[in-house]
Amino acid sequence: MIKIEASDLERIFHFPLFDGISKDQILRLLENSLVKTLKHREYLFRAGDDAGSFSLVLEGAVKLIRHSPKGEDIIMHFALQGDLVGALVMSQVGPSIFPISAKSMGPTRLINIPRATYNAYWQSHLTIQKKINAILYRRMNLIQDDKTMSTSPLRVRIANLLMRHVDNVCAPGDQQLTIKLTRQEIADSLGVAVESVIRIMSEWQANGTIKKSPIKGLEKIDIDKLHANLEF
Amino acid sequence: MIKIEASDLERIFHFPLFDGISKDQILRLLENSLVKTLKHREYLFRAGDDAGSFSLVLEGAVKLIRHSPKGEDIIMHFALQGDLVGALVMSQVGPSIFPISAKSMGPTRLINIPRATYNAYWQSHLTIQKKINAILYRRMNLIQDDKTMSTSPLRVRIANLLMRHVDNVCAPGDQQLTIKLTRQEIADSLGVAVESVIRIMSEWQANGTIKKSPIKGLEKIDIDKLHANLEF
DNA sequence: CGTAGCCTTGAAGGTGATCAATGTTTGTGG
DNA sequence: CCACAAACATTGATCACCTTCAAGGCTACG
């Protein structure tokens, strides 16, 4: 009943989510799951959709967004490799809907796991429930960090976001982004106007804190200079 | 080994947290726990403290706060009757510290549960882990709601906070607050200056949206008028 | 080659922050 | 019970930061 390629499975076995769970059990947790491929800017699901399945990110990235009353998008979380998307609503009893939308950032591959599998195996699996707990806890801490900085000037908040992003998507020691983050997305993530973000980052580009890289769209960030820019 | 009074126990048995768990099991989950009483503005624990125990609110309220770089307090959550405080860090392995501070709002009573009890019974209890999950999920949704409104004008954000507070602490149909929320706390909760909150709420007081009540410090909020004030 | 999404810059304006001074309430210790 | 301190509330004046609006440019992609 396995429709997942061996190379993908190998990767999945090493996800922290499944730490301490046997391969047999992992296979059961993935029963009836299918690999799904998204292009750039494709919706995985929208807020209000029936929550009939959830996903595990294999490659690429997915942003979780809500829509503000004004019609703007607010980004709540970036889900990268190994992260769960839409899983947290699964434990609700009865039919339920996603409270949030999920949209791909660049080409993305993920495993789509039916809700029935969740009900059958995830729901009653203590280790998994504890892992989900840990994921929720980490995600909550990230949002709280954001909120803690809500009184800081915008330059500081942008710098913070960038540094976090570098930590998440770069090889250690390197500062070459592997996942593009547009100015629009930075703005949506902080809940501010794009123009404000652009004005600040243009300065940083002028003084060399951010350098254009050979690969289109991906920039190189000089963390030390970023810090230096904040010293006043 | 029970040091909790029968009247308290009776209340605890009906907390949603313990829904579907037998009384015997609940008693085991509360092994070696003690009732703790806090006066107004007392710290239950501070960010950085060793996380040796966690608590369940019996009466009153506790605010969870972080400190911003500028030294301001930012309120992350109001924990009311039946809510867990400091429980989410318990599942970390090894010794760990609280990432947040908890401070009482008015006289408060809670049950203090040692970490050993968590490790012994909570950790391996599927139903409890799922409940904790649900609590985390709800709390996360609240913060996300806040963030979604971050681009709205301050008057709207204050109104929203007040309406949520009324839902939480008032008898249904009534609009008489039972837990005081100072202007300072509203400001800390939204990450804005007190003066800004005061200016907006003074208007509301002038046009009757908010009325002083006989009981000191607690105000009466006219939800309909509140809505009316936002219609422009 | 045209459209869609993103980026950029400028000018004008408003919302909320900051600073300062003062009043009010609550709790504490002599 | 009074005096005093600490926390909270209030109001006004000024100003900075960020938003909004407008106009245009760039790049990718069908």
Short mmCIF file of C-alpha atoms (C1' of nucleotides) in Angstrom, two decimals:
data_model
loop_
_atom_site.label_atom_id
_atom_site.label_comp_id
_atom_site.label_asym_id
_atom_site.label_seq_id
_atom_site.Cartn_x
_atom_site.Cartn_y
_atom_site.Cartn_z
CA MET A 1 0.00 0.00 0.00
CA ILE A 2 3.04 2.28 -0.19
CA LYS A 3 2.93 4.92 -2.87
CA ILE A 4 5.88 6.88 -1.58
CA GLU A 5 9.27 6.52 -3.20
CA ALA A 6 12.11 4.99 -1.24
CA SER A 7 14.21 8.16 -1.37
CA ASP A 8 11.39 10.16 0.14
CA LEU A 9 10.77 7.53 2.78
CA GLU A 10 14.39 7.56 3.76
CA ARG A 11 14.21 11.27 4.35
CA ILE A 12 10.98 11.00 6.27
CA PHE A 13 12.41 8.40 8.63
CA HIS A 14 14.89 11.00 9.80
CA PHE A 15 12.42 13.80 10.48
CA PRO A 16 12.49 14.83 14.14
CA LEU A 17 8.73 14.37 14.14
CA PHE A 18 9.22 10.62 13.95
CA ASP A 19 12.13 10.43 16.33
CA GLY A 20 11.81 7.33 18.49
CA ILE A 21 9.15 5.73 16.31
CA SER A 22 9.88 2.49 14.45
CA LYS A 23 9.82 2.34 10.67
CA ASP A 24 6.87 -0.03 10.76
CA GLN A 25 4.89 2.39 12.83
CA ILE A 26 5.85 5.32 10.62
CA LEU A 27 4.56 3.43 7.61
CA ARG A 28 1.30 2.92 9.38
CA LEU A 29 1.11 6.61 10.25
CA LEU A 30 1.43 7.30 6.52
CA GLU A 31 -1.28 4.89 5.43
CA ASN A 32 -3.08 5.98 2.25
CA SER A 33 -0.87 9.05 1.98
CA LEU A 34 0.18 10.51 -1.32
CA VAL A 35 2.98 12.76 -2.40
CA LYS A 36 1.64 16.07 -3.64
CA THR A 37 3.53 18.61 -5.74
CA LEU A 38 2.76 22.29 -5.69
CA LYS A 39 4.01 24.93 -8.05
CA HIS A 40 4.87 28.43 -6.95
CA ARG A 41 2.04 30.32 -5.25
CA GLU A 42 -0.43 27.47 -5.19
CA TYR A 43 -2.92 27.05 -2.39
CA LEU A 44 -2.70 23.80 -0.45
CA PHE A 45 -5.94 24.75 1.26
CA ARG A 46 -7.84 27.90 2.11
CA ALA A 47 -9.32 29.12 5.36
CA GLY A 48 -12.82 27.72 5.54
CA ASP A 49 -12.08 24.60 3.50
CA ASP A 50 -13.16 21.29 4.92
CA ALA A 51 -10.22 19.80 6.81
CA GLY A 52 -10.14 16.37 5.22
CA SER A 53 -6.38 15.87 5.26
CA PHE A 54 -3.13 17.37 6.47
CA SER A 55 0.41 17.50 5.16
CA LEU A 56 4.05 17.04 5.94
CA VAL A 57 6.51 19.22 4.03
CA LEU A 58 9.15 17.24 2.14
CA GLU A 59 10.79 19.99 0.13
CA GLY A 60 10.28 23.69 -0.39
CA ALA A 61 8.14 25.81 1.89
CA VAL A 62 4.55 26.69 2.70
CA LYS A 63 3.31 29.89 4.30
CA LEU A 64 0.33 29.89 6.63
CA ILE A 65 -1.74 33.03 6.16
CA ARG A 66 -4.82 34.71 7.48
CA HIS A 67 -6.77 37.51 5.89
CA SER A 68 -7.18 40.75 7.79
CA PRO A 69 -10.48 42.65 7.76
CA LYS A 70 -8.91 45.09 5.27
CA GLY A 71 -8.20 42.23 2.88
CA GLU A 72 -4.47 42.10 3.46
CA ASP A 73 -2.70 38.82 4.03
CA ILE A 74 -0.96 38.26 7.34
CA ILE A 75 1.61 35.49 7.43
CA MET A 76 1.54 33.47 10.63
CA HIS A 77 4.18 30.85 9.98
CA PHE A 78 6.62 29.52 7.43
CA ALA A 79 6.51 25.72 7.30
CA LEU A 80 9.76 24.24 6.05
CA GLN A 81 11.02 20.71 5.54
CA GLY A 82 9.69 18.34 8.19
CA ASP A 83 7.02 20.71 9.43
CA LEU A 84 3.35 19.80 9.72
CA VAL A 85 0.71 21.84 7.91
CA GLY A 86 -2.94 21.67 8.87
CA ALA A 87 -2.41 18.89 11.39
CA LEU A 88 -3.47 20.78 14.46
CA VAL A 89 -7.11 20.99 13.52
CA MET A 90 -7.31 17.24 12.96
CA SER A 91 -7.93 16.40 16.59
CA GLN A 92 -11.18 18.35 16.63
CA VAL A 93 -14.14 16.00 16.82
CA GLY A 94 -16.56 15.89 13.92
CA PRO A 95 -16.11 17.66 10.60
CA SER A 96 -14.08 20.81 10.87
CA ILE A 97 -12.62 23.55 8.72
CA PHE A 98 -9.16 25.05 8.41
CA PRO A 99 -8.85 28.31 10.33
CA ILE A 100 -6.02 29.43 8.08
CA SER A 101 -4.84 29.26 4.46
CA ALA A 102 -1.68 27.52 3.26
CA LYS A 103 0.16 28.64 0.12
CA SER A 104 3.35 27.34 -1.42
CA MET A 105 6.49 29.46 -1.73
CA GLY A 106 8.24 28.16 -4.80
CA PRO A 107 7.94 24.57 -6.01
CA THR A 108 7.07 22.40 -3.04
CA ARG A 109 6.58 18.71 -2.41
CA LEU A 110 4.67 17.31 0.49
CA ILE A 111 2.92 14.24 1.74
CA ASN A 112 -0.80 14.47 2.02
CA ILE A 113 -2.20 12.36 4.84
CA PRO A 114 -5.94 11.67 5.02
CA ARG A 115 -7.84 12.52 8.13
CA ALA A 116 -8.95 8.90 8.44
CA THR A 117 -5.32 7.93 8.97
CA TYR A 118 -5.03 10.59 11.63
CA ASN A 119 -8.08 9.28 13.40
CA ALA A 120 -6.87 5.70 13.14
CA TYR A 121 -3.24 6.06 14.17
CA TRP A 122 -2.13 9.59 15.05
CA GLN A 123 -4.95 10.31 17.44
CA SER A 124 -4.13 7.43 19.76
CA HIS A 125 -0.36 7.53 19.45
CA LEU A 126 1.11 9.02 22.61
CA THR A 127 4.55 9.75 21.15
CA ILE A 128 3.05 11.52 18.15
CA GLN A 129 0.71 13.57 20.31
CA LYS A 130 3.69 14.67 22.37
CA LYS A 131 5.59 15.60 19.21
CA ILE A 132 2.66 17.63 17.93
CA ASN A 133 2.63 19.26 21.31
CA ALA A 134 6.27 20.17 20.94
CA ILE A 135 5.69 21.59 17.46
CA LEU A 136 2.80 23.70 18.69
CA TYR A 137 4.88 24.87 21.60
CA ARG A 138 7.75 25.92 19.35
CA ARG A 139 5.45 27.67 16.93
CA MET A 140 3.77 29.49 19.79
CA ASN A 141 7.12 30.66 21.08
CA LEU A 142 7.95 32.08 17.66
CA ILE A 143 4.74 34.09 17.54
CA GLN A 144 5.34 35.26 21.08
CA ASP A 145 8.83 36.38 20.13
CA ASP A 146 7.28 38.41 17.34
CA LYS A 147 4.78 39.95 19.68
CA THR A 148 7.49 40.80 22.18
CA MET A 149 9.15 42.92 19.50
CA SER A 150 5.97 44.70 18.50
CA THR A 151 7.13 47.90 20.19
CA SER A 152 10.54 47.90 18.53
CA PRO A 153 11.18 50.06 15.48
CA LEU A 154 10.55 48.40 12.16
CA ARG A 155 14.24 48.09 11.24
CA VAL A 156 14.82 45.93 14.30
CA ARG A 157 11.85 43.72 13.55
CA ILE A 158 12.92 43.18 9.96
CA ALA A 159 16.48 42.38 11.05
CA ASN A 160 15.11 39.88 13.52
CA LEU A 161 12.97 38.19 10.93
CA LEU A 162 15.86 37.94 8.51
CA MET A 163 18.20 36.47 11.09
CA ARG A 164 15.64 33.87 12.01
CA HIS A 165 15.15 33.05 8.38
CA VAL A 166 18.89 32.69 7.87
CA ASP A 167 19.04 30.28 10.80
CA ASN A 168 16.25 28.21 9.34
CA VAL A 169 17.11 27.95 5.68
CA CYS A 170 20.87 28.33 5.42
CA ALA A 171 23.62 25.80 5.81
CA PRO A 172 25.38 26.61 9.10
CA GLY A 173 28.04 29.28 8.60
CA ASP A 174 26.67 30.25 5.24
CA GLN A 175 24.49 33.27 4.70
CA GLN A 176 23.15 32.38 1.30
CA LEU A 177 19.41 32.08 1.42
CA THR A 178 17.95 28.96 -0.13
CA ILE A 179 14.35 29.98 0.15
CA LYS A 180 13.31 33.27 -1.30
CA LEU A 181 11.54 35.73 0.93
CA THR A 182 10.00 38.63 -0.96
CA ARG A 183 9.66 42.09 0.54
CA GLN A 184 5.94 41.60 0.27
CA GLU A 185 6.20 38.48 2.42
CA ILE A 186 8.34 40.23 4.99
CA ALA A 187 5.73 42.97 5.17
CA ASP A 188 2.88 40.48 5.43
CA SER A 189 4.74 38.62 8.12
CA LEU A 190 5.22 41.73 10.25
CA GLY A 191 1.86 43.27 9.47
CA VAL A 192 3.28 46.47 7.93
CA ALA A 193 3.22 48.18 4.52
CA VAL A 194 5.51 46.89 1.76
CA GLU A 195 6.83 50.35 1.09
CA SER A 196 8.14 50.65 4.63
CA VAL A 197 10.04 47.38 4.30
CA ILE A 198 11.47 48.42 0.95
CA ARG A 199 12.69 51.76 2.22
CA ILE A 200 14.61 50.14 5.05
CA MET A 201 16.03 47.31 2.99
CA SER A 202 17.08 49.66 0.21
CA GLU A 203 19.31 51.38 2.72
CA TRP A 204 20.79 48.03 3.68
CA GLN A 205 21.39 47.23 0.06
CA ALA A 206 23.15 50.57 -0.40
CA ASN A 207 25.51 50.02 2.52
CA GLY A 208 26.29 46.41 1.67
CA THR A 209 24.40 44.68 4.44
CA ILE A 210 22.45 42.83 1.78
CA LYS A 211 24.08 41.75 -1.46
CA LYS A 212 22.46 40.54 -4.61
CA SER A 213 23.52 36.99 -5.30
CA PRO A 214 24.17 35.20 -8.60
CA ILE A 215 21.02 33.15 -8.17
CA LYS A 216 18.01 35.24 -9.03
CA GLY A 217 15.95 36.57 -6.21
CA LEU A 218 18.07 35.15 -3.43
CA GLU A 219 20.11 37.62 -1.49
CA LYS A 220 23.10 37.27 0.71
CA ILE A 221 22.80 38.72 4.17
CA ASP A 222 25.72 39.98 6.20
CA ILE A 223 24.63 39.25 9.74
CA ASP A 224 27.38 41.29 11.36
CA LYS A 225 26.57 44.35 9.30
CA LEU A 226 22.93 43.79 10.09
CA HIS A 227 23.75 44.00 13.79
CA ALA A 228 25.92 47.06 13.18
CA ASN A 229 22.96 48.78 11.53
CA LEU A 230 20.95 48.35 14.66
CA GLU A 231 23.47 50.01 16.97
CA PHE A 232 21.72 53.33 17.27
CA MET B 1 -2.30 11.96 50.39
CA ILE B 2 -4.98 14.51 49.48
CA LYS B 3 -4.40 18.02 50.73
CA ILE B 4 -7.06 19.61 48.62
CA GLU B 5 -10.41 20.51 50.13
CA ALA B 6 -13.51 18.71 48.94
CA SER B 7 -15.13 21.88 47.60
CA ASP B 8 -12.09 22.58 45.45
CA LEU B 9 -11.96 19.01 44.27
CA GLU B 10 -15.59 19.13 43.24
CA ARG B 11 -14.87 22.14 41.09
CA ILE B 12 -11.78 20.57 39.60
CA PHE B 13 -13.66 17.44 38.57
CA HIS B 14 -15.77 19.60 36.29
CA PHE B 15 -12.94 21.41 34.54
CA PRO B 16 -12.98 20.73 30.78
CA LEU B 17 -9.33 19.75 31.12
CA PHE B 18 -10.36 16.59 32.93
CA ASP B 19 -13.36 15.81 30.77
CA GLY B 20 -13.57 12.09 30.20
CA ILE B 21 -11.12 11.23 32.96
CA SER B 22 -12.25 9.30 36.03
CA LYS B 23 -12.07 10.80 39.50
CA ASP B 24 -9.52 8.21 40.56
CA GLN B 25 -7.28 9.16 37.71
CA ILE B 26 -7.72 12.86 38.37
CA LEU B 27 -6.62 12.33 41.94
CA ARG B 28 -3.52 10.59 40.70
CA LEU B 29 -2.83 13.46 38.30
CA LEU B 30 -2.91 15.76 41.33
CA GLU B 31 -0.54 13.71 43.46
CA ASN B 32 1.50 15.82 45.89
CA SER B 33 -0.21 18.96 44.70
CA LEU B 34 -0.92 21.87 46.98
CA VAL B 35 -3.31 24.77 46.87
CA LYS B 36 -1.46 28.04 46.58
CA THR B 37 -2.85 31.48 47.28
CA LEU B 38 -1.55 34.62 45.63
CA LYS B 39 -2.29 38.18 46.55
CA HIS B 40 -2.68 40.92 43.98
CA ARG B 41 0.34 41.44 41.68
CA GLU B 42 2.34 38.52 42.99
CA TYR B 43 4.64 36.53 40.76
CA LEU B 44 3.86 32.82 40.43
CA PHE B 45 7.14 32.45 38.59
CA ARG B 46 9.46 34.57 36.51
CA ALA B 47 10.99 34.01 33.10
CA GLY B 48 14.25 32.18 33.70
CA ASP B 49 13.12 30.42 36.86
CA ASP B 50 13.63 26.69 37.09
CA ALA B 51 10.45 24.98 35.95
CA GLY B 52 9.91 22.66 38.88
CA SER B 53 6.14 22.75 38.94
CA PHE B 54 3.11 24.02 37.09
CA SER B 55 -0.33 25.25 38.07
CA LEU B 56 -4.02 25.03 37.45
CA VAL B 57 -6.06 28.17 38.13
CA LEU B 58 -8.89 27.65 40.63
CA GLU B 59 -10.04 31.20 41.16
CA GLY B 60 -8.97 34.62 40.00
CA ALA B 61 -6.62 35.20 37.10
CA VAL B 62 -2.98 35.07 36.10
CA LYS B 63 -1.35 37.02 33.30
CA LEU B 64 1.52 35.57 31.31
CA ILE B 65 4.03 38.25 30.41
CA ARG B 66 7.29 38.71 28.58
CA HIS B 67 9.69 41.60 28.83
CA SER B 68 10.48 43.59 25.70
CA PRO B 69 14.02 44.85 25.00
CA LYS B 70 12.89 48.33 26.10
CA GLY B 71 11.89 46.95 29.48
CA GLU B 72 8.16 47.08 28.91
CA ASP B 73 5.91 44.18 29.78
CA ILE B 74 3.98 42.49 27.01
CA ILE B 75 1.04 40.36 28.08
CA MET B 76 0.71 37.15 26.09
CA HIS B 77 -2.27 35.51 27.74
CA PHE B 78 -4.79 35.80 30.53
CA ALA B 79 -5.21 32.49 32.32
CA LEU B 80 -8.60 32.21 33.99
CA GLN B 81 -10.35 29.49 35.98
CA GLY B 82 -9.48 26.03 34.69
CA ASP B 83 -6.54 27.19 32.59
CA LEU B 84 -3.05 25.70 32.88
CA VAL B 85 -0.08 27.90 33.68
CA GLY B 86 3.48 26.80 33.03
CA ALA B 87 2.44 23.31 31.98
CA LEU B 88 3.67 23.47 28.43
CA VAL B 89 7.33 23.54 29.32
CA MET B 90 6.99 20.42 31.49
CA SER B 91 7.35 18.01 28.62
CA GLN B 92 10.85 19.23 27.83
CA VAL B 93 13.42 16.63 28.79
CA GLY B 94 15.89 17.44 31.53
CA PRO B 95 15.82 20.54 33.71
CA SER B 96 14.26 23.52 31.99
CA ILE B 97 13.30 27.10 32.68
CA PHE B 98 10.13 29.07 32.17
CA PRO B 99 10.22 31.18 29.00
CA ILE B 100 7.68 33.57 30.43
CA SER B 101 6.62 35.19 33.70
CA ALA B 102 3.30 34.65 35.43
CA LYS B 103 1.76 37.28 37.70
CA SER B 104 -1.54 37.28 39.55
CA MET B 105 -4.33 39.76 38.79
CA GLY B 106 -6.14 40.23 42.06
CA PRO B 107 -6.32 37.54 44.73
CA THR B 108 -5.88 34.20 43.07
CA ARG B 109 -5.98 30.57 44.13
CA LEU B 110 -4.40 27.77 42.19
CA ILE B 111 -3.18 24.23 42.50
CA ASN B 112 0.53 23.76 42.27
CA ILE B 113 1.50 20.44 40.73
CA PRO B 114 5.08 19.19 41.01
CA ARG B 115 6.98 18.29 37.91
CA ALA B 116 7.50 14.79 39.26
CA THR B 117 3.77 14.23 39.08
CA TYR B 118 3.78 15.48 35.51
CA ASN B 119 6.53 13.06 34.60
CA ALA B 120 4.83 10.21 36.37
CA TYR B 121 1.25 10.60 35.18
CA TRP B 122 0.63 13.50 32.79
CA GLN B 123 3.45 12.66 30.42
CA SER B 124 2.13 9.22 29.58
CA HIS B 125 -1.56 10.01 29.67
CA LEU B 126 -2.90 10.16 26.14
CA THR B 127 -6.13 11.95 27.00
CA ILE B 128 -4.29 14.59 28.97
CA GLN B 129 -1.75 15.14 26.23
CA LYS B 130 -4.59 15.64 23.79
CA LYS B 131 -6.22 18.13 26.14
CA ILE B 132 -2.99 20.05 26.52
CA ASN B 133 -2.82 20.02 22.77
CA ALA B 134 -6.27 21.53 22.55
CA ILE B 135 -5.38 24.22 25.08
CA LEU B 136 -2.24 25.13 23.16
CA TYR B 137 -4.22 25.20 19.94
CA ARG B 138 -6.83 27.52 21.38
CA ARG B 139 -4.21 29.80 22.87
CA MET B 140 -2.39 29.91 19.56
CA ASN B 141 -5.58 30.87 17.77
CA LEU B 142 -6.08 33.75 20.18
CA ILE B 143 -2.62 35.11 19.52
CA GLN B 144 -3.15 34.68 15.81
CA ASP B 145 -6.41 36.59 16.04
CA ASP B 146 -4.50 39.40 17.70
CA LYS B 147 -1.88 39.36 15.01
CA THR B 148 -4.52 39.40 12.29
CA MET B 149 -5.76 42.70 13.71
CA SER B 150 -2.33 44.27 13.92
CA THR B 151 -3.07 46.52 10.96
CA SER B 152 -6.40 47.74 12.33
CA PRO B 153 -6.63 51.10 14.08
CA LEU B 154 -6.11 51.01 17.81
CA ARG B 155 -9.78 51.68 18.65
CA VAL B 156 -10.75 48.50 16.86
CA ARG B 157 -8.10 46.45 18.60
CA ILE B 158 -9.13 47.70 22.03
CA ALA B 159 -12.78 47.03 21.28
CA ASN B 160 -11.89 43.52 20.21
CA LEU B 161 -9.92 42.85 23.36
CA LEU B 162 -12.74 44.13 25.56
CA MET B 163 -15.34 42.02 23.81
CA ARG B 164 -13.22 38.94 24.22
CA HIS B 165 -12.74 39.76 27.88
CA VAL B 166 -16.46 40.19 28.37
CA ASP B 167 -17.05 36.79 26.79
CA ASN B 168 -14.54 35.21 29.11
CA VAL B 169 -15.29 36.71 32.47
CA CYS B 170 -18.93 37.71 32.41
CA ALA B 171 -22.02 35.70 33.11
CA PRO B 172 -23.78 35.20 29.77
CA GLY B 173 -26.01 38.15 28.94
CA ASP B 174 -24.41 40.31 31.56
CA GLN B 175 -21.80 42.92 30.79
CA GLN B 176 -20.50 43.43 34.26
CA LEU B 177 -16.83 42.58 34.40
CA THR B 178 -15.81 40.28 37.22
CA ILE B 179 -12.10 40.55 36.63
CA LYS B 180 -10.54 43.96 36.50
CA LEU B 181 -8.52 44.91 33.46
CA THR B 182 -6.51 48.08 33.93
CA ARG B 183 -5.75 50.44 31.07
CA GLN B 184 -2.12 49.57 31.63
CA GLU B 185 -2.90 45.90 31.08
CA ILE B 186 -4.86 46.63 27.93
CA ALA B 187 -1.88 48.60 26.66
CA ASP B 188 0.56 45.85 27.61
CA SER B 189 -1.63 43.30 25.96
CA LEU B 190 -1.74 45.19 22.67
CA GLY B 191 1.84 46.41 22.81
CA VAL B 192 0.94 50.11 22.74
CA ALA B 193 1.34 53.12 25.04
CA VAL B 194 -1.02 53.56 28.00
CA GLU B 195 -1.80 57.11 26.99
CA SER B 196 -3.16 55.98 23.66
CA VAL B 197 -5.49 53.51 25.34
CA ILE B 198 -6.66 56.13 27.81
CA ARG B 199 -7.44 58.69 25.13
CA ILE B 200 -9.67 56.27 23.27
CA MET B 201 -11.39 54.88 26.33
CA SER B 202 -12.01 58.34 27.76
CA GLU B 203 -14.07 59.06 24.67
CA TRP B 204 -16.03 55.90 25.25
CA GLN B 205 -16.61 56.87 28.83
CA ALA B 206 -17.86 60.28 27.72
CA ASN B 207 -20.40 58.85 25.27
CA GLY B 208 -21.63 56.12 27.61
CA THR B 209 -20.09 53.10 25.96
CA ILE B 210 -18.33 52.36 29.22
CA LYS B 211 -19.96 53.08 32.55
CA LYS B 212 -18.42 53.15 35.97
CA SER B 213 -19.94 50.48 38.14
CA PRO B 214 -20.70 50.44 41.86
CA ILE B 215 -17.90 47.96 42.48
CA LYS B 216 -14.56 49.70 42.47
CA GLY B 217 -12.49 49.42 39.37
CA LEU B 218 -14.88 47.25 37.45
CA GLU B 219 -16.63 48.88 34.55
CA LYS B 220 -19.72 48.01 32.64
CA ILE B 221 -19.34 47.72 28.90
CA ASP B 222 -22.12 48.32 26.43
CA ILE B 223 -21.26 45.96 23.61
CA ASP B 224 -23.76 47.43 21.18
CA LYS B 225 -22.47 50.94 21.68
CA LEU B 226 -18.98 49.60 21.33
CA HIS B 227 -19.88 48.25 17.92
CA ALA B 228 -21.57 51.52 17.01
CA ASN B 229 -18.38 53.38 17.81
CA LEU B 230 -16.53 51.31 15.28
CA GLU B 231 -18.87 52.07 12.40
CA PHE B 232 -16.68 54.57 10.64
"C1'" DC C 1 4.19 40.32 -26.13
"C1'" DG C 2 1.21 41.19 -22.70
"C1'" DT C 3 -0.11 40.40 -18.07
"C1'" DA C 4 0.64 39.50 -13.21
"C1'" DG C 5 3.30 39.90 -9.38
"C1'" DC C 6 6.76 42.24 -7.24
"C1'" DC C 7 9.87 46.32 -6.54
"C1'" DT C 8 10.83 51.26 -6.17
"C1'" DT C 9 10.57 56.21 -5.18
"C1'" DG C 10 8.32 60.50 -3.80
"C1'" DA C 11 5.04 63.50 -1.44
"C1'" DA C 12 1.61 64.20 1.99
"C1'" DG C 13 -0.72 63.01 6.05
"C1'" DG C 14 -2.24 60.73 10.23
"C1'" DT C 15 -1.89 57.73 14.11
"C1'" DG C 16 0.14 56.71 17.96
"C1'" DA C 17 4.62 57.57 20.74
"C1'" DT C 18 7.01 60.37 23.82
"C1'" DC C 19 7.66 63.65 27.44
"C1'" DA C 20 6.02 66.17 31.21
"C1'" DA C 21 3.08 67.43 34.81
"C1'" DT C 22 -0.66 66.27 37.86
"C1'" DG C 23 -4.46 63.78 39.97
"C1'" DT C 24 -6.46 59.53 41.96
"C1'" DT C 25 -6.59 55.21 44.28
"C1'" DT C 26 -4.77 51.51 46.99
"C1'" DG C 27 -2.04 49.42 50.18
"C1'" DT C 28 1.52 49.68 53.98
"C1'" DG C 29 3.78 50.68 58.24
"C1'" DG C 30 4.34 53.60 62.10
"C1'" DC D 1 -5.89 56.21 61.84
"C1'" DC D 2 -2.77 58.95 59.35
"C1'" DA D 3 1.07 59.55 56.28
"C1'" DC D 4 3.43 58.02 52.56
"C1'" DA D 5 4.66 55.27 48.69
"C1'" DA D 6 3.48 52.78 44.64
"C1'" DA D 7 0.66 51.83 41.02
"C1'" DC D 8 -2.58 53.53 37.96
"C1'" DA D 9 -5.19 57.33 35.39
"C1'" DT D 10 -5.38 61.68 32.88
"C1'" DT D 11 -4.48 65.61 29.80
"C1'" DG D 12 -1.83 68.48 26.67
"C1'" DA D 13 1.86 69.55 23.37
"C1'" DT D 14 5.00 68.01 20.09
"C1'" DC D 15 7.03 64.94 16.88
"C1'" DA D 16 8.60 60.66 14.51
"C1'" DC D 17 7.50 56.81 12.19
"C1'" DC D 18 4.94 54.51 9.31
"C1'" DT D 19 0.87 54.55 6.09
"C1'" DT D 20 -1.38 55.88 2.12
"C1'" DC D 21 -1.71 57.23 -2.55
"C1'" DA D 22 0.23 57.71 -7.03
"C1'" DA D 23 3.07 56.64 -10.76
"C1'" DG D 24 6.26 53.94 -12.94
"C1'" DG D 25 9.78 50.08 -13.70
"C1'" DC D 26 11.41 45.38 -13.71
"C1'" DT D 27 11.10 40.30 -14.37
"C1'" DA D 28 9.00 35.91 -15.12
"C1'" DC D 29 5.91 33.26 -17.60
"C1'" DG D 30 2.07 31.61 -20.50
#
